[in-house]
PDB file of C-alpha atoms in Angstrom:
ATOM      1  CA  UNK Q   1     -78.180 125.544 -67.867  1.00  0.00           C
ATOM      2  CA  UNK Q   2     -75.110 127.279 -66.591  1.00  0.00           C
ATOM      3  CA  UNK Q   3     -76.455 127.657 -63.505  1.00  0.00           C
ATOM      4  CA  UNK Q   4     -78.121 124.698 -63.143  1.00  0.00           C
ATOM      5  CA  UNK Q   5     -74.753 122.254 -63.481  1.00  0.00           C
ATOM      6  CA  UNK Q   6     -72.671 124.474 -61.002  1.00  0.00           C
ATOM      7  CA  UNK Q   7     -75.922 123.702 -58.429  1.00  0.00           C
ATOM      8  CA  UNK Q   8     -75.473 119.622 -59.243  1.00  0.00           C
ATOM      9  CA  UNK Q   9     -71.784 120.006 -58.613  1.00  0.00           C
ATOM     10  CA  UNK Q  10     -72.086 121.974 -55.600  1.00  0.00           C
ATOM     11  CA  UNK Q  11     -75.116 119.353 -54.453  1.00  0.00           C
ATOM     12  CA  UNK Q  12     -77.399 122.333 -54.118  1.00  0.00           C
ATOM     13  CA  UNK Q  13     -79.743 120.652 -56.630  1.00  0.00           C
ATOM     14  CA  UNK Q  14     -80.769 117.789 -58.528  1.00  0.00           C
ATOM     15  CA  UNK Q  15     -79.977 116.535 -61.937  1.00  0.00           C
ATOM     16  CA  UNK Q  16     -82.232 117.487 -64.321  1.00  0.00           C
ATOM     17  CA  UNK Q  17     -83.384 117.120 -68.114  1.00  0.00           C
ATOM     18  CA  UNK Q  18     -85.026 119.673 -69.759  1.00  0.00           C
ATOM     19  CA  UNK Q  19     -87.262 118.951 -72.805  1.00  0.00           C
ATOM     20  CA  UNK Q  20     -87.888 121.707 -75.140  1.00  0.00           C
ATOM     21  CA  UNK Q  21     -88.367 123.338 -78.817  1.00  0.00           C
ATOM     22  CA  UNK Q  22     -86.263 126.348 -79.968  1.00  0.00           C
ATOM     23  CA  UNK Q  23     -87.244 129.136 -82.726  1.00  0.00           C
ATOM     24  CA  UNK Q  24     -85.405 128.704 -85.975  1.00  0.00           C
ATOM     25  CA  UNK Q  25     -81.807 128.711 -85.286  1.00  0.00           C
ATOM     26  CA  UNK Q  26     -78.527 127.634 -86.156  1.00  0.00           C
ATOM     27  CA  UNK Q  27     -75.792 126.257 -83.229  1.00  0.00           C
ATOM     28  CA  UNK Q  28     -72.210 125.872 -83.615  1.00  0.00           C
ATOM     29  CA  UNK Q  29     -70.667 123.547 -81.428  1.00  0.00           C
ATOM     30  CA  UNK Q  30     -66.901 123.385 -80.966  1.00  0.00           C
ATOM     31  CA  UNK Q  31     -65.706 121.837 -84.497  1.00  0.00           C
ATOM     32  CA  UNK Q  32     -67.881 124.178 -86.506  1.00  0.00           C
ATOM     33  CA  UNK Q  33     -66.628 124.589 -89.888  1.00  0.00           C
ATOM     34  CA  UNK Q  34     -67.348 128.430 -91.021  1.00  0.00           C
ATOM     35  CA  UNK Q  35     -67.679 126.756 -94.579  1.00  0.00           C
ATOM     36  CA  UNK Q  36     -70.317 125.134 -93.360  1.00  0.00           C
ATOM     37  CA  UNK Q  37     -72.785 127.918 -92.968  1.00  0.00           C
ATOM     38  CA  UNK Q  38     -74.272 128.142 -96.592  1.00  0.00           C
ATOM     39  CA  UNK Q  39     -76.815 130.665 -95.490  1.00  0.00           C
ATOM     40  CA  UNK Q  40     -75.754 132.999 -92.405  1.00  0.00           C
ATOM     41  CA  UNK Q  41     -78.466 135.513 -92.598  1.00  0.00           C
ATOM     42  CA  UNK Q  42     -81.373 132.957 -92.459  1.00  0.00           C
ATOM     43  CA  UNK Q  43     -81.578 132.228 -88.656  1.00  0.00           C
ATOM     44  CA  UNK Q  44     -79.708 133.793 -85.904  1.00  0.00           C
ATOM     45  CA  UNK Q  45     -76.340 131.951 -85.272  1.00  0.00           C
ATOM     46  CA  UNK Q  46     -75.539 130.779 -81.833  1.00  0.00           C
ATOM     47  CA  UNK Q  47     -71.861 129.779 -80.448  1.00  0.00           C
ATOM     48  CA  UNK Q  48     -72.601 126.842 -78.314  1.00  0.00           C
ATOM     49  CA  UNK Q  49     -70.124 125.277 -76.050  1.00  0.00           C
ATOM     50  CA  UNK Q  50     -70.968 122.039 -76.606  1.00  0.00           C
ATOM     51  CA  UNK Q  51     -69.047 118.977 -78.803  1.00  0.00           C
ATOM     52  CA  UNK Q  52     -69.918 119.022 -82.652  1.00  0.00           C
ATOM     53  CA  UNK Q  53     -70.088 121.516 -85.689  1.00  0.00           C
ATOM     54  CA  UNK Q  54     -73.344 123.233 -86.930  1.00  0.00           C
ATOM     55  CA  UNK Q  55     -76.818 122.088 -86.422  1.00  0.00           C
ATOM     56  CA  UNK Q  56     -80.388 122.897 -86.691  1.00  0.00           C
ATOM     57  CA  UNK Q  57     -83.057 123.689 -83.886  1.00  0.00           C
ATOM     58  CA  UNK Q  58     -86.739 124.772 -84.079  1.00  0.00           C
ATOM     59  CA  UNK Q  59     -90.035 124.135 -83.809  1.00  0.00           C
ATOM     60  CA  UNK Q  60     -91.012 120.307 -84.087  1.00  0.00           C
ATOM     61  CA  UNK Q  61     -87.598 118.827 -82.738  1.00  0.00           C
ATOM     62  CA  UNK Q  62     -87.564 118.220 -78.867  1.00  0.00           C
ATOM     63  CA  UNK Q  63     -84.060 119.340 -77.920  1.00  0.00           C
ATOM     64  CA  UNK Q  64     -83.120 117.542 -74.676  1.00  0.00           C
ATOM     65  CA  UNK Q  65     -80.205 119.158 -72.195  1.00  0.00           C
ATOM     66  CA  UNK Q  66     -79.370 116.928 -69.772  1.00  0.00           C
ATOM     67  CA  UNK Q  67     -77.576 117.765 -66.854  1.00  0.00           C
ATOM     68  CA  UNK Q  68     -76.052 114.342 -64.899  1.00  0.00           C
ATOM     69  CA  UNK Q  69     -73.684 114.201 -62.712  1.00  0.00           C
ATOM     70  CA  UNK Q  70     -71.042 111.698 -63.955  1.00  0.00           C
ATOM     71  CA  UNK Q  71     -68.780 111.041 -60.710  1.00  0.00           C
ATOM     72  CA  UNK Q  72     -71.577 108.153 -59.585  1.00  0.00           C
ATOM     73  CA  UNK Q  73     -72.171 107.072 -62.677  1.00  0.00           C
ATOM     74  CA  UNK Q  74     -68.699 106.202 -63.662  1.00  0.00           C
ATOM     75  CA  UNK Q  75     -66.620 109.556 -65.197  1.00  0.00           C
ATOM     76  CA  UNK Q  76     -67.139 107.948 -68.412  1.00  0.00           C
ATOM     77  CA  UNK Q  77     -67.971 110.843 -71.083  1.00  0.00           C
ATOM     78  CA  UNK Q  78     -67.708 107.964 -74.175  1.00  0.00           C
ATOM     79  CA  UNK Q  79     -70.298 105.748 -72.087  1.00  0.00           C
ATOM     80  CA  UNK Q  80     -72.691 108.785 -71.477  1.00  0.00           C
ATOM     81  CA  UNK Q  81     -73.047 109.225 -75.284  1.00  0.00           C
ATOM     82  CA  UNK Q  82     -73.572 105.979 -75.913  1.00  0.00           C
ATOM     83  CA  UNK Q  83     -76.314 106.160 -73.055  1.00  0.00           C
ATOM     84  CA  UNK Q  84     -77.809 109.130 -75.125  1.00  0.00           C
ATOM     85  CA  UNK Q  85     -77.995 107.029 -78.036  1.00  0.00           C
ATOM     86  CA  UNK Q  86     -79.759 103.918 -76.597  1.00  0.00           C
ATOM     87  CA  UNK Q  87     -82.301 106.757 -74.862  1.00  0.00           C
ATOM     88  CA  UNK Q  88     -83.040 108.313 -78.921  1.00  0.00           C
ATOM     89  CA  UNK Q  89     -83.330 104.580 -80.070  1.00  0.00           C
ATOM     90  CA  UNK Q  90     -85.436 103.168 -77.466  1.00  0.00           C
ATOM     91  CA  UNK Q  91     -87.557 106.088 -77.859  1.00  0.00           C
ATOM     92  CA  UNK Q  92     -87.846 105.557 -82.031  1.00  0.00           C
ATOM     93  CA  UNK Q  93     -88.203 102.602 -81.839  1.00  0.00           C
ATOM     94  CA  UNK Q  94     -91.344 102.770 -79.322  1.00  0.00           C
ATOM     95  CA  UNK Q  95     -92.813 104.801 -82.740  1.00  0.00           C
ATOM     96  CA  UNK Q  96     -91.843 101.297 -85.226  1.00  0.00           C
ATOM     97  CA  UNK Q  97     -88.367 103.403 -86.170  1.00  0.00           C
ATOM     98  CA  UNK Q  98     -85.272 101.782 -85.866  1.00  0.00           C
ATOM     99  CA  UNK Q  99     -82.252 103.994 -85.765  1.00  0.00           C
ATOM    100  CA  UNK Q 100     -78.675 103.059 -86.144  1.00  0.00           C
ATOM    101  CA  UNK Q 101     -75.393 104.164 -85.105  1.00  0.00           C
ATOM    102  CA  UNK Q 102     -72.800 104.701 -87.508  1.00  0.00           C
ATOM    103  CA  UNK Q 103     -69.215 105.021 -86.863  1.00  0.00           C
ATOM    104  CA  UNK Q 104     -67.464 107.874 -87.341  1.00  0.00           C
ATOM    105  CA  UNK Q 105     -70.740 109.481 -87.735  1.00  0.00           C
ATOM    106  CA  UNK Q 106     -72.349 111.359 -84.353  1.00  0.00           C
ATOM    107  CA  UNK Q 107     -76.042 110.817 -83.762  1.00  0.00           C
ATOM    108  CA  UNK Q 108     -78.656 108.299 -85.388  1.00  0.00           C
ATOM    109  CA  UNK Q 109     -79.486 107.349 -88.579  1.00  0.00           C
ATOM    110  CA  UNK Q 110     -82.556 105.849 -90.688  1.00  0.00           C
ATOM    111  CA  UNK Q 111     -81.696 103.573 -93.466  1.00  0.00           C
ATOM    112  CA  UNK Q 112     -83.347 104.534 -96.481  1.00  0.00           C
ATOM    113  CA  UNK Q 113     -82.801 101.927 -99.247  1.00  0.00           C
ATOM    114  CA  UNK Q 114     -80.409 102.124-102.121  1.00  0.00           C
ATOM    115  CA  UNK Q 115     -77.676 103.144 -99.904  1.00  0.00           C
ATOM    116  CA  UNK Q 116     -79.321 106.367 -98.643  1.00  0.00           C
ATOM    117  CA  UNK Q 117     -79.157 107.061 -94.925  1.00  0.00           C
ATOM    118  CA  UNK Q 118     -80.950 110.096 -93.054  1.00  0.00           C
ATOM    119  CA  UNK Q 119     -79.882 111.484 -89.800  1.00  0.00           C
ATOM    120  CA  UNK Q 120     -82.863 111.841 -87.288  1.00  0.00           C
ATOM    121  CA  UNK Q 121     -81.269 112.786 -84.353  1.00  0.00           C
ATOM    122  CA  UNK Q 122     -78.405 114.762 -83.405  1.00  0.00           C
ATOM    123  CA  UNK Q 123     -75.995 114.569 -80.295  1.00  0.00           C
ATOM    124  CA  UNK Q 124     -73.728 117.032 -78.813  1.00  0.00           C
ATOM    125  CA  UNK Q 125     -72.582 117.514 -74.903  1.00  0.00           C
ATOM    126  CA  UNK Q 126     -70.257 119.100 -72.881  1.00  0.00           C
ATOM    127  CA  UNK Q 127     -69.007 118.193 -69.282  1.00  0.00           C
ATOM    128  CA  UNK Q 128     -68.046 120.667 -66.820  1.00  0.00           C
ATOM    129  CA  UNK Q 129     -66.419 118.928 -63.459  1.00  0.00           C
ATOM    130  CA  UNK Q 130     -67.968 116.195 -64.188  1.00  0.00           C
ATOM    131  CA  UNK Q 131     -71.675 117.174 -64.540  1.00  0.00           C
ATOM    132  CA  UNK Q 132     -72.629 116.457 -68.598  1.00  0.00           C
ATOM    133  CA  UNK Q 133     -74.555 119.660 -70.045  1.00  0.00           C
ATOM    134  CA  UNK Q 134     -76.567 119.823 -73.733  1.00  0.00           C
ATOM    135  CA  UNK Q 135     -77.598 117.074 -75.063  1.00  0.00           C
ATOM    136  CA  UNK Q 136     -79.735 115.726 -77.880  1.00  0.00           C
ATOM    137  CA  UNK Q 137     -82.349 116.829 -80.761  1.00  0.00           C
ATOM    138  CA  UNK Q 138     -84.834 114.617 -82.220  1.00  0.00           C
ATOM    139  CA  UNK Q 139     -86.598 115.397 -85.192  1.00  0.00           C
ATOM    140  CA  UNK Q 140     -90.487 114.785 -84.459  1.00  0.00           C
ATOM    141  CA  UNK Q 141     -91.805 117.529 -87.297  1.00  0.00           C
ATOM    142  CA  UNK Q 142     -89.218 120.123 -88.256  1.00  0.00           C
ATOM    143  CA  UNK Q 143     -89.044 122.161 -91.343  1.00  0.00           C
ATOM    144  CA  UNK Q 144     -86.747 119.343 -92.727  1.00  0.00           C
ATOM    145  CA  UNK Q 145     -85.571 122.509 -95.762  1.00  0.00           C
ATOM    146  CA  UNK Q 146     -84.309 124.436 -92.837  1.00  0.00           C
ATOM    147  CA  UNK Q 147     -81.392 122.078 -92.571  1.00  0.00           C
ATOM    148  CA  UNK Q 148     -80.288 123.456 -95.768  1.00  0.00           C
ATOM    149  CA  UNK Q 149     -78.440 126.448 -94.741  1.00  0.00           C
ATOM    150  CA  UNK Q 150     -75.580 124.469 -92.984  1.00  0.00           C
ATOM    151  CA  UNK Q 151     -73.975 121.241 -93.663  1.00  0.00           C
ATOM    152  CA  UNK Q 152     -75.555 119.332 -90.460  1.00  0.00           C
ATOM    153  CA  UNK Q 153     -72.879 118.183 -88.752  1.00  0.00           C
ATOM    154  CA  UNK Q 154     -70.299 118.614 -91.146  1.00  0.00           C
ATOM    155  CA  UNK Q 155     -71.795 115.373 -93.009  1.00  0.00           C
ATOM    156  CA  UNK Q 156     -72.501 116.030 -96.604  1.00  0.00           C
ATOM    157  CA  UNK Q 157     -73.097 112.427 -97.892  1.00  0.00           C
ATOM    158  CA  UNK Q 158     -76.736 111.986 -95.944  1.00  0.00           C
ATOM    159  CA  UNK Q 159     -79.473 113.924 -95.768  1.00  0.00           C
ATOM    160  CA  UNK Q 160     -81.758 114.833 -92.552  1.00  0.00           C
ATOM    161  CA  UNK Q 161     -85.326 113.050 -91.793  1.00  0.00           C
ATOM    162  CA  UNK Q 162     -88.136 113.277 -89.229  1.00  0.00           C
ATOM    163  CA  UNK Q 163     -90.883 111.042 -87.412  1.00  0.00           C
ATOM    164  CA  UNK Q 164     -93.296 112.635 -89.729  1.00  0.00           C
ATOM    165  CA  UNK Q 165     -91.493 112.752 -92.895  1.00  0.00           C
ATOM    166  CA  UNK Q 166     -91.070 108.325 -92.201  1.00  0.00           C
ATOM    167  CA  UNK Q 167     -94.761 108.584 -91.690  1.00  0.00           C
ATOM    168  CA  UNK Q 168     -95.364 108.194 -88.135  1.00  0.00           C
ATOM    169  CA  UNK Q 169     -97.751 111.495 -87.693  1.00  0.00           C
ATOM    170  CA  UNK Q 170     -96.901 111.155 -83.738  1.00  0.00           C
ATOM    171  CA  UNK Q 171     -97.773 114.219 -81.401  1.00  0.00           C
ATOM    172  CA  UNK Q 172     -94.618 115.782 -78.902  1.00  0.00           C
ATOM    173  CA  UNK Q 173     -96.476 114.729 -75.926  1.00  0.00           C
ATOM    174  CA  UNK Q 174     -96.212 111.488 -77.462  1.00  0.00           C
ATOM    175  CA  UNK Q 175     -92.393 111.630 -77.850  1.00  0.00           C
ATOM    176  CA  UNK Q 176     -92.337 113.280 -74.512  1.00  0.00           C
ATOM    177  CA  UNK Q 177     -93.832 110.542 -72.884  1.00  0.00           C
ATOM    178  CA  UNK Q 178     -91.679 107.967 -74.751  1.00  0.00           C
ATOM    179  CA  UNK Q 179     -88.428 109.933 -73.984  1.00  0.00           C
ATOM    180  CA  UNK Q 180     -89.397 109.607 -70.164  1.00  0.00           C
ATOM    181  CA  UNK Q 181     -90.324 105.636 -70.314  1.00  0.00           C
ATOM    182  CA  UNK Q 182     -86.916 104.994 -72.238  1.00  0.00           C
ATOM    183  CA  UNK Q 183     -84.430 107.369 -70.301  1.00  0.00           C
ATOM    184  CA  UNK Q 184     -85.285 106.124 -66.819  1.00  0.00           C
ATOM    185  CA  UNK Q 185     -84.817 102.587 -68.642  1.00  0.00           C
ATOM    186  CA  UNK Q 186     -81.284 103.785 -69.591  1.00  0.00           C
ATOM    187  CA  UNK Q 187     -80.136 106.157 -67.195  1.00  0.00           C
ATOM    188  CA  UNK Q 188     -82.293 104.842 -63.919  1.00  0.00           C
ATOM    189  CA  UNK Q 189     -83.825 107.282 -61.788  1.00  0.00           C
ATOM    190  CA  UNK Q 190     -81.208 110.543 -60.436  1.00  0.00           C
ATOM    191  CA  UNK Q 191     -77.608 109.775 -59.356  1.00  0.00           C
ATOM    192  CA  UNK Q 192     -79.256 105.631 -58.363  1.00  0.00           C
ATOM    193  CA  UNK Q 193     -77.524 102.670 -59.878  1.00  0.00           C
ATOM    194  CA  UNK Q 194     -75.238 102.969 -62.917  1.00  0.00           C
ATOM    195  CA  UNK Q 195     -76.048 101.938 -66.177  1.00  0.00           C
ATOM    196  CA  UNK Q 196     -73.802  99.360 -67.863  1.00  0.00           C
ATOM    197  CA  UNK Q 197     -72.685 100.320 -71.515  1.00  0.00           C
ATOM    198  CA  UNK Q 198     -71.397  97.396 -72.859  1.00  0.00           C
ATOM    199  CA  UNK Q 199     -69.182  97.588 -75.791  1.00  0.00           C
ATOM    200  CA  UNK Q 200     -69.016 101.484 -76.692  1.00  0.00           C
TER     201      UNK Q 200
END
């Protein structure tokens, strides 16, 4: 990935999004908390470079790291997130999910009833010069009790759901093929026409 954004910036190649699952591991971004990891010797522990505290990867959530180059698409880091976040809720809601935004909150979340709210997907970037690494994870069929050796995101108050665990049994090639209808929707096809965000 590394190598990848120094190649956009230097025009040597062209942006990119990868879409892939992990083994059972545990990321800290930037903000981590150490507090937050209840259970250190569960998964292997990654430091990550990108925004955010800990959070959960493995198999059944399609991690997306998208590489962009932000100079033609505005040098707006706050609009790029929000870009991220229409992508995840175009994509859910292609499956009948609606995901919200919440403030003060990173990532999306599923209203529940009673006041409950689950987190579905998870957002965290970084931007190097102006080309936007990491990105997103969306929770398709995870282990849903792996989330409980960290405090996702810091955020005690909600818990963590899944496609599956709403009851949408959907496959990843599914998801995969949603992710690729709704992103060029979004972001339009490499470093062409930027994508208005409207009130971020």
């Amino acid at each position: 990935m590394e190598a990848r954004v120094a190649a956009i910036r230097a025009d040597t190649a062209p942006e990119l999004v990868w879409l892939l699952e992990h083994p059972p591991l545990y990321t800290a971004g930037t903000s981590a908390d150490p507090a937050d990891l209840l259970t250190a010797d569960r998964f292997p522990v990654y430091t990550a470079g990108r925004g955010g505290q800990y959070t959960y990867h493995g198999p059944g959530q399609r991690v997306g790291y998208v590489m962009l180059d932000l100079i033609p698409r505005g040098k707006d880091v706050r609009c790029h997130v929000h870009l991220l976040e229409d992508w995840l809720i175009r994509t859910l809601d292609a499956f009948g999910v609606r995901a919200e935004r919440r403030p003060g909150r990173v990532g999306l979340w599923v209203p529940r009833g009673g006041g409950r709210e689950d987190k579905i997907a998870a957002i965290g970037v970084r931007v190097r010069r102006w080309v936007t690494f990491h990105g997103v994870a969306l929770n398709v069929d995870p282990d849903l009790e792996h989330f409980s050796g960290i405090v996702p995101c810091g955020i005690r108050a909600h818990g963590v759901t899944s496609l599956w665990d709403l009851g949408h049994a959907v496959s990843m090639a599914e998801v995969d093929m949603a992710l690729r209808e709704s992103f060029e929707a979004v972001f339009g096809r490499e470093r062409s026409g930027v994508a208005p965000c409207g009130p971020v």
